[in-house]
Coordinates of C-alpha atoms in Angstrom, one line a residue:
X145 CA 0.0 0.0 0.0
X146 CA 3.1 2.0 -0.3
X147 CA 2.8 2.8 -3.5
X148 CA -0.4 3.8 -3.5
X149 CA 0.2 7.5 -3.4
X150 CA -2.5 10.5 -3.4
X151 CA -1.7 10.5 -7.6
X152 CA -2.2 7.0 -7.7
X153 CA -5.4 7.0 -6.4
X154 CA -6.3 9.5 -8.1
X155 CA -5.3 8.0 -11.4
X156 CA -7.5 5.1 -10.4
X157 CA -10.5 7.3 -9.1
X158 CA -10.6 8.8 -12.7
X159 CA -9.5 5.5 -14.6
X160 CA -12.9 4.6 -13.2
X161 CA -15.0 7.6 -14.4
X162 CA -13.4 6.8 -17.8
X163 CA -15.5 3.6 -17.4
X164 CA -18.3 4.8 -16.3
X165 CA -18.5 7.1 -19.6
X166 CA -17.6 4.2 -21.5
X167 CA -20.5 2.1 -20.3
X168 CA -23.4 4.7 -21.2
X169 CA -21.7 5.8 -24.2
X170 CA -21.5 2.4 -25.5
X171 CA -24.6 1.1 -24.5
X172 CA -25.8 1.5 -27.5
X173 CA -23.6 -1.0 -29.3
X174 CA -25.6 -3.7 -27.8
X175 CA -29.1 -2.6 -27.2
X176 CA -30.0 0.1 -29.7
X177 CA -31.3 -2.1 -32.3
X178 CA -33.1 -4.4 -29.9
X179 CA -34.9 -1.2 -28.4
X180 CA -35.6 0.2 -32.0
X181 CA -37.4 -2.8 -33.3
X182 CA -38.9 -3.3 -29.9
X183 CA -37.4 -6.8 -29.1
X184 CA -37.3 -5.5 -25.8
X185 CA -37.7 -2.6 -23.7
X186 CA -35.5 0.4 -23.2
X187 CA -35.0 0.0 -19.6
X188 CA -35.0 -3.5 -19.2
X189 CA -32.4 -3.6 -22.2
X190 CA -30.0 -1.7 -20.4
X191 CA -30.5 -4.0 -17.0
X192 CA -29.5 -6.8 -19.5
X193 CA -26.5 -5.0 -21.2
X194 CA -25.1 -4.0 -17.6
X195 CA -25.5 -7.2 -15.6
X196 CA -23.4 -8.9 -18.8
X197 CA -20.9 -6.5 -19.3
X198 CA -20.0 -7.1 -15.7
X199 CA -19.8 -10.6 -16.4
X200 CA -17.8 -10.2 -19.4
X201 CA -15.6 -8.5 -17.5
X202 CA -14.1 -11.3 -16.1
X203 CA -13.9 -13.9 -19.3
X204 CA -10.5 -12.8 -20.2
X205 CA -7.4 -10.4 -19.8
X206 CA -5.6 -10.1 -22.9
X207 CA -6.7 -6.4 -24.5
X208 CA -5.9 -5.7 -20.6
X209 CA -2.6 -6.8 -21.0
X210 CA -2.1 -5.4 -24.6
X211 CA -3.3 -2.0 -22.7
X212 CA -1.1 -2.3 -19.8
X213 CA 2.2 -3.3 -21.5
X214 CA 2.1 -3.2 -25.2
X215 CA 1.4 0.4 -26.8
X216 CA 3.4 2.2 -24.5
X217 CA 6.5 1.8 -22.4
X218 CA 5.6 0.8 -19.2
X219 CA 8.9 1.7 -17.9
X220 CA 8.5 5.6 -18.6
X221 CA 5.0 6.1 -17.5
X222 CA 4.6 7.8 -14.9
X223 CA 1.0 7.9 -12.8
X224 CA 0.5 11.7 -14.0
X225 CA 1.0 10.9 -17.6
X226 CA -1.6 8.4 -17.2
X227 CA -4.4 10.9 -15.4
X228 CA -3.5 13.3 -18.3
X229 CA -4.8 11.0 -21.3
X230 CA -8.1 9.9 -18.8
X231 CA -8.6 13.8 -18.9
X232 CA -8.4 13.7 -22.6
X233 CA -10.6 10.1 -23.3
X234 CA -13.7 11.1 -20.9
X235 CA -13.9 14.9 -22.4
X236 CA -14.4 13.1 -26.1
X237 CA -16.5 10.5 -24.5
X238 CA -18.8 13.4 -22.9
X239 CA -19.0 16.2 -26.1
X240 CA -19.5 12.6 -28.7
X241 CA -22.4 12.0 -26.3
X242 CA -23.6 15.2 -26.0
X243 CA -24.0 15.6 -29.9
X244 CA -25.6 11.9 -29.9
X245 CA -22.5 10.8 -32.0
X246 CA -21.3 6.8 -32.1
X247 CA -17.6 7.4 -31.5
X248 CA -15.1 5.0 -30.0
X249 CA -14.2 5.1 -26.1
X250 CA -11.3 2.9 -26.7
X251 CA -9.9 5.4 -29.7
X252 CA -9.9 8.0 -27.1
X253 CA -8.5 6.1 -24.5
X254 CA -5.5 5.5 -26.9
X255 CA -5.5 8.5 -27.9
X256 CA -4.8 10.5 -24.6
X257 CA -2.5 7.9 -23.5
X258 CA -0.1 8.3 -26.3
X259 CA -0.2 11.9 -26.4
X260 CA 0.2 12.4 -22.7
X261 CA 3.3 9.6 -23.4
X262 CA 4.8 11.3 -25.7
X263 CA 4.3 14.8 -24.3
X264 CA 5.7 13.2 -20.9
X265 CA 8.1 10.7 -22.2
X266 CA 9.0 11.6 -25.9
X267 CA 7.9 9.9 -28.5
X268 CA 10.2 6.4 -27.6
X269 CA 7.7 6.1 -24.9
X270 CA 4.9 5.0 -27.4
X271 CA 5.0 1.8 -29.3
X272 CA 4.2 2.7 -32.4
X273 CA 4.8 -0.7 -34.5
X274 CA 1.9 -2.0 -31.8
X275 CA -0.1 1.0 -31.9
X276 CA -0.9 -0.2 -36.0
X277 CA -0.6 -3.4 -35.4
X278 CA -3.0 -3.7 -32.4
X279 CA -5.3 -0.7 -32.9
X280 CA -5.0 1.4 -36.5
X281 CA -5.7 -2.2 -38.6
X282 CA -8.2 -3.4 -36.2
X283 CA -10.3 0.0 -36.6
X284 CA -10.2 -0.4 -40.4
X285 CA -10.5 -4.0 -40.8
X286 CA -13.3 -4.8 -37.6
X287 CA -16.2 -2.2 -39.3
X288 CA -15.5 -3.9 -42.6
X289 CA -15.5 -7.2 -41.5
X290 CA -18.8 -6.7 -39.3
X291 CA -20.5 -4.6 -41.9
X292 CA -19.6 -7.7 -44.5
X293 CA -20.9 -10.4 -42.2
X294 CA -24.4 -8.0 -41.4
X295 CA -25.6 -8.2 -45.3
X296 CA -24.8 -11.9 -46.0
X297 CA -26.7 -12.8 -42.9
X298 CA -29.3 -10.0 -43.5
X299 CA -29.9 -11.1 -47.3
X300 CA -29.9 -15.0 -45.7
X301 CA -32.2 -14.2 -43.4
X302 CA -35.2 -12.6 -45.9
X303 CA -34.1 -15.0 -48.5
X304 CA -35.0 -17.9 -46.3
X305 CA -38.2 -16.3 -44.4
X306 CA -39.5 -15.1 -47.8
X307 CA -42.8 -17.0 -47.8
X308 CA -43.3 -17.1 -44.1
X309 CA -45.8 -15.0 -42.1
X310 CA -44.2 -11.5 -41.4
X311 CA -45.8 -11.4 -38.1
X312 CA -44.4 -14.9 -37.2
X313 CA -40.7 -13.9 -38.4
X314 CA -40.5 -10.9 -36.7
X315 CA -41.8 -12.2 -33.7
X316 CA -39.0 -14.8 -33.8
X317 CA -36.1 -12.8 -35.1
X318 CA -37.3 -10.6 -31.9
X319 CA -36.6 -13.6 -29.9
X320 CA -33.4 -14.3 -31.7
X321 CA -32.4 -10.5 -30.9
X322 CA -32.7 -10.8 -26.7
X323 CA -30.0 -13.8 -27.0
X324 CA -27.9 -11.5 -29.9
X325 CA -28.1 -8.5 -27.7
X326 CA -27.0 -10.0 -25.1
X327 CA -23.9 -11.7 -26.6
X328 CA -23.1 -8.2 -27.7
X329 CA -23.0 -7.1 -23.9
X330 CA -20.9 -10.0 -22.7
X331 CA -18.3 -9.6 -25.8
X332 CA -18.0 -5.7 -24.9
X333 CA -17.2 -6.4 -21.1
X334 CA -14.6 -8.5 -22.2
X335 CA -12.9 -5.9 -24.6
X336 CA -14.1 -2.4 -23.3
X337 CA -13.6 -3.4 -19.5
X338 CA -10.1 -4.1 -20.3
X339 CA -9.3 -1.3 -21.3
X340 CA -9.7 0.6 -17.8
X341 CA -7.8 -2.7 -16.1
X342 CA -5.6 -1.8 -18.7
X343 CA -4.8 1.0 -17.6
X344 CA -5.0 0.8 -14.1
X345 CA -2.4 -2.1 -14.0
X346 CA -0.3 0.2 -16.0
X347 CA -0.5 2.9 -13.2
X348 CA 0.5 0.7 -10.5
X349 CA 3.6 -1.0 -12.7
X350 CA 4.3 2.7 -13.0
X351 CA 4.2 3.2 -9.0
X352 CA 6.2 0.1 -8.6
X353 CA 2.9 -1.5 -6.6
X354 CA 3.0 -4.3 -9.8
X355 CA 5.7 -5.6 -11.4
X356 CA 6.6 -5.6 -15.1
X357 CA 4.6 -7.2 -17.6
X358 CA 2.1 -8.1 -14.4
X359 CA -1.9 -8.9 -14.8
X360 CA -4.6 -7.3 -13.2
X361 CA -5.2 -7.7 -10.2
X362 CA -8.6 -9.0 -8.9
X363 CA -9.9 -5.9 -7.4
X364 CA -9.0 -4.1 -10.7
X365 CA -11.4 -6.8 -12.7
X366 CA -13.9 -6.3 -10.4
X367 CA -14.1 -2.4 -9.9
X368 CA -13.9 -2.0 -13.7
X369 CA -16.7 -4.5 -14.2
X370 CA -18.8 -2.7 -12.1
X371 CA -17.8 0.8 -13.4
X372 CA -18.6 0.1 -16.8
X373 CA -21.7 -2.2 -15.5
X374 CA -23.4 0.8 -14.3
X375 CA -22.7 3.1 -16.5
X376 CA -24.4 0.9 -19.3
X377 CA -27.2 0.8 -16.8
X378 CA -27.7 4.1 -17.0
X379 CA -28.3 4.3 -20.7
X380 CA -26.8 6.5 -23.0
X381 CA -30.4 7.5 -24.7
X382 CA -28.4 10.2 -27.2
X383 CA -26.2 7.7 -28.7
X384 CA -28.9 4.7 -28.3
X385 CA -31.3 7.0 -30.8
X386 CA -28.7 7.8 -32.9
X387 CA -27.3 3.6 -33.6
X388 CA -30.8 2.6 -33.3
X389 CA -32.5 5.0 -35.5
X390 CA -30.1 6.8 -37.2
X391 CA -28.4 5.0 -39.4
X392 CA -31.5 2.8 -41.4
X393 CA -34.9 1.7 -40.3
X394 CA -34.0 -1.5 -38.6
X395 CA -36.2 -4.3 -38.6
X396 CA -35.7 -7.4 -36.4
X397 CA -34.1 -9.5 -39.1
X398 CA -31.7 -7.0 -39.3
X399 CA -31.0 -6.4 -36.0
X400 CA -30.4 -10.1 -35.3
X401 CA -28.0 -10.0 -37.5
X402 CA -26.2 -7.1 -36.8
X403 CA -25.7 -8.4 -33.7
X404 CA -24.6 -11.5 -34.6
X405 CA -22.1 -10.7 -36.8
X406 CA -21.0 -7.8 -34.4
X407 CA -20.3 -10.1 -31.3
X408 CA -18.3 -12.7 -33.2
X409 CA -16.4 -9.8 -34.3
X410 CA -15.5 -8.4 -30.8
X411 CA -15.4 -12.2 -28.9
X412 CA -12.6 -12.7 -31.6
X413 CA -10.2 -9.9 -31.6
X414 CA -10.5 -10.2 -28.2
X415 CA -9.0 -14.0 -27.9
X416 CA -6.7 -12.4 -30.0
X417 CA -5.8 -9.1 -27.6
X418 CA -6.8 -6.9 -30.3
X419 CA -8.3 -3.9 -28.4
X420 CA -10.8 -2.7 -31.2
X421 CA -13.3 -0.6 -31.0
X422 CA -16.7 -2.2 -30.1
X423 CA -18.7 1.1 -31.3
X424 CA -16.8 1.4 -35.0
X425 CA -18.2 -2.7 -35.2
X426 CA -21.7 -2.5 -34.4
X427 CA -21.8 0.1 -36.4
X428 CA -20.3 -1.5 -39.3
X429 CA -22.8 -4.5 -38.7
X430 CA -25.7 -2.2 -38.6
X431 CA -24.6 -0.5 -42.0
X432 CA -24.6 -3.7 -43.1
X433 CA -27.8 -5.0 -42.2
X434 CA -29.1 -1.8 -44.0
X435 CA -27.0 -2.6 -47.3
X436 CA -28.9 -6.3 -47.2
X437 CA -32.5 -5.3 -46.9
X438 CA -33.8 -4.5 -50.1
X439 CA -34.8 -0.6 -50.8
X440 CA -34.2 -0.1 -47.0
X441 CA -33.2 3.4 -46.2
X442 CA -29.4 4.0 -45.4
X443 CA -28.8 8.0 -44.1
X444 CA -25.3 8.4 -45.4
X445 CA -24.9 12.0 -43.6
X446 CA -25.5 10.2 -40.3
X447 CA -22.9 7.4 -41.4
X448 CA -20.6 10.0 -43.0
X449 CA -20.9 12.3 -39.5
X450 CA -19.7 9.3 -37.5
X451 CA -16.9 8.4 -40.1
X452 CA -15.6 11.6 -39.1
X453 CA -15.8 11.6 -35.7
X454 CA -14.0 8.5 -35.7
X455 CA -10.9 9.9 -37.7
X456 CA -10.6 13.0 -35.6
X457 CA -10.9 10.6 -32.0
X458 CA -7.4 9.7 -32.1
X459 CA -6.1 13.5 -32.4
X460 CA -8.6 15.3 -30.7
X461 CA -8.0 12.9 -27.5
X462 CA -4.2 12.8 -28.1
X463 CA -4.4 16.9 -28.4
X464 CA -5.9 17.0 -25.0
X465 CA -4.0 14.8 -23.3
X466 CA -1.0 16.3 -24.3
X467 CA -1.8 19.4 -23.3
X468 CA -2.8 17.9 -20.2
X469 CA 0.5 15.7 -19.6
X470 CA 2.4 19.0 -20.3
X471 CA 0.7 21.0 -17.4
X472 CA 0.9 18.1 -15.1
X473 CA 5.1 17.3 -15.8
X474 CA 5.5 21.3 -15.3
X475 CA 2.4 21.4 -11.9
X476 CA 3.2 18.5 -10.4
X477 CA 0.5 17.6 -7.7
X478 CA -0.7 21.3 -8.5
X479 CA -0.9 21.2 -12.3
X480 CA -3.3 17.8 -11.7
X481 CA -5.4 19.8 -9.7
X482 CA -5.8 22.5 -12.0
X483 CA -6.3 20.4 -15.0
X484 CA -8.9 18.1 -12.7
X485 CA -11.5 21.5 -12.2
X486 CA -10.8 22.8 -15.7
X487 CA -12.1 18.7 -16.8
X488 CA -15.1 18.6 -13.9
X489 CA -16.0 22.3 -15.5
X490 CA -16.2 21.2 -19.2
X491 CA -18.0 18.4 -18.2
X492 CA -20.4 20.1 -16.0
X493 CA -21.1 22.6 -18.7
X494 CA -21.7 19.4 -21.1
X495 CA -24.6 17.7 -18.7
X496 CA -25.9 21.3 -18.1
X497 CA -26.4 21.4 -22.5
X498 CA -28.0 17.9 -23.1
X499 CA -30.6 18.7 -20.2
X500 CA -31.7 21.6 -23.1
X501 CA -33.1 18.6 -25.4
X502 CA -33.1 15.6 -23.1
X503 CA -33.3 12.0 -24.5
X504 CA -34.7 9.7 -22.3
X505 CA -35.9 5.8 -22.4
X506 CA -39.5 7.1 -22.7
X507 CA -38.3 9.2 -26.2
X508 CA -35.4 7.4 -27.6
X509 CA -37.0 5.9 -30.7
X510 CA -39.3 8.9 -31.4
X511 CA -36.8 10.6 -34.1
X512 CA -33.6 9.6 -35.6
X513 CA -32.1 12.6 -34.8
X514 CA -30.6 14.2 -31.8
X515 CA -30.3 17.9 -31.8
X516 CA -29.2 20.5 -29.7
X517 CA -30.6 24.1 -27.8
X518 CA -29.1 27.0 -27.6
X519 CA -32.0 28.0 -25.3
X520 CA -33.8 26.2 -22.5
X521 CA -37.0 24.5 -23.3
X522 CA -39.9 25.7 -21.9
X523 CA -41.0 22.6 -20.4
X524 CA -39.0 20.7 -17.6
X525 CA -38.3 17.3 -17.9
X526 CA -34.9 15.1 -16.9
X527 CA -31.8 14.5 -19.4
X528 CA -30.5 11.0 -20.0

């Protein structure tokens, strides 16, 4: 307990919020096509999603380790580098939710790590061989793959039910959807958990509490499973309307597979210790879904919005937490402080805007757009 030092704990404290914004942000990579067609209720899908996610949690340990020891030097890391790229993922994780965009929480956890690395170390403090290798081809590759995979099975699927009933195949691709969902939520709490054990294993290797190379501890599986467990819980309604309804009218054979084809995606690359991002694959898969239906309705500005948002996540985080990693090595103790009420502010001022066009389980699929107000609405009524 040495090493557990007023940073340290810190570090952790906020490794932890990072998971919490992960789990609502990301909520929608499981359920939001499951609420959209109705296979199951908004609240009770999110019960689902957070329960599993927790489980998931602890199924495996390799994007944990790939995290933890592979795409940055572990051995010039120092615990206020670390707080400094939080600072940057959970700002992108709150203003991506805000405007109701999909974006990944795992692109801007990488992101503010390596910039607060190499703002703190230089840049032979960040891997960058495994930064391709284990995160750039993954995010190319995993949407593709997924979005592939969603219109064969789609085009299978309607192929195959052609002459059936449509009430009596939707009511059983509805079915099929509870069991896809919820393989969705187990496969993300085995890859976006580990990230925040990830990193938390990294800050106490960096403190000297862990040794090199070492695993996550127990209680660092079991915090960040519960983290990220209730933060899915709570719902992420903005980015939920967007995945759900945004993108194409799903229907339930779509959604089924979209799902599908989305968790075999993520259970894969995370046998594998690929840390991908779960929200640039379900995305993919419900893309493709879209692409298999005949004359369904794909928005391309939606899709073309959330293509950008994922190319400036890497940047924008690694901006931040450089900027942050360079107040902390000149503050010390002081600079963390500063940079920790400049964060609580933004985000503060980020809650304050989405309560001026709430989105909340009761409203989620009643447009496919979320938009924001410059002025209060008239009415009151609680964000989500």
């Amino acid at each position: 307990m040495d090493h557990i030092t007023f940073l340290v704990a810190v570090v952790i404290v906020t490794a932890l919020a990072f998971d919490f914004t992960n789990g609502f942000h990301d909520t929608a990579n499981a359920m939001a096509t499951s609420i959209a067609t109705g296979a199951l209720q908004p609240r009770t899908a999110v019960l689902i999603s957070g329960v599993l996610n927790v489980v998931g949690a602890f199924l495996s340990t390799e994007v944990a380790k790939t995290i933890s020891g592979g795409i940055v030097d572990d051995t010039l890391v120092s615990p206020g580098m670390i707080f400094a790229g939080l600072v940057g993922a959970i700002l992108w994780n709150l203003l991506t939710w805000l405007l109701g965009l999909p974006s990944s929480s795992s692109h801007a956890l990488f992101g503010g790590l390596v910039g607060a690395v190499w703002v703190g170390a230089g840049s032979h403090g960040v891997h960058f061989d495994k930064v391709v290798e284990k995160v750039l081809i993954p995010a190319v590759a995993s949407p593709i793959v997924a979005g592939l995979a969603a219109l064969l099975a789609t085009y299978l699927a309607y192929k195959i039910t052609a002459r059936a009933r449509r009430d009596s195949v939707t009511r059983g691709f509805r079915l099929g959807q509870i069991a896809s969902a919820s393989l969705v939520s187990l496969a993300h709490g085995t890859n976006d958990a580990q990230k925040t054990m990830g990193v938390i294993t990294l800050t106490l290797i960096s403190a000297g509490a862990l040794g090199h190379d070492a695993g996550p501890p127990v209680w660092v599986i079991t915090s960040a499973g519960l983290a990220i467990g209730l933060g899915t819980y709570l719902g992420g309604w903005r980015i939920i309307r967007t995945m759900g309804k945004g993108l194409t009218d799903i229907q339930s054979p779509q959604g089924f597979a979209a799902e599908a084809a989305s968790t075999t995606v993520i259970l894969t690359s995370a046998h594998l210790g690929f840390a991908l991002s779960t929200t640039q694959v379900c995305s993919g898969g419900i893309l493709g879904a879209g692409l298999g239906r005949r004359l369904a309705e794909v928005r391309w500005g939606v899709a073309g919005r959330m293509v950008m948002a994922w190319l400036i996540t890497l940047p924008a985080a690694a901006l931040v937490g450089g900027l942050s990693a360079s107040v902390v090595k000149h503050g010390g103790n002081a600079g963390a402080a500063v940079i920790a009420l400049i964060a609580a502010a933004v985000a503060t001022g980020i809650v304050a805007l989405s309560r001026r066009n709430p989105v909340r389980a009761d409203n989620v699929n009643e447009t496919h757009e979320v938009t924001l107000r410059t002025t209060a609405p008239t009415s009151v009524g609680t964000a989500a």
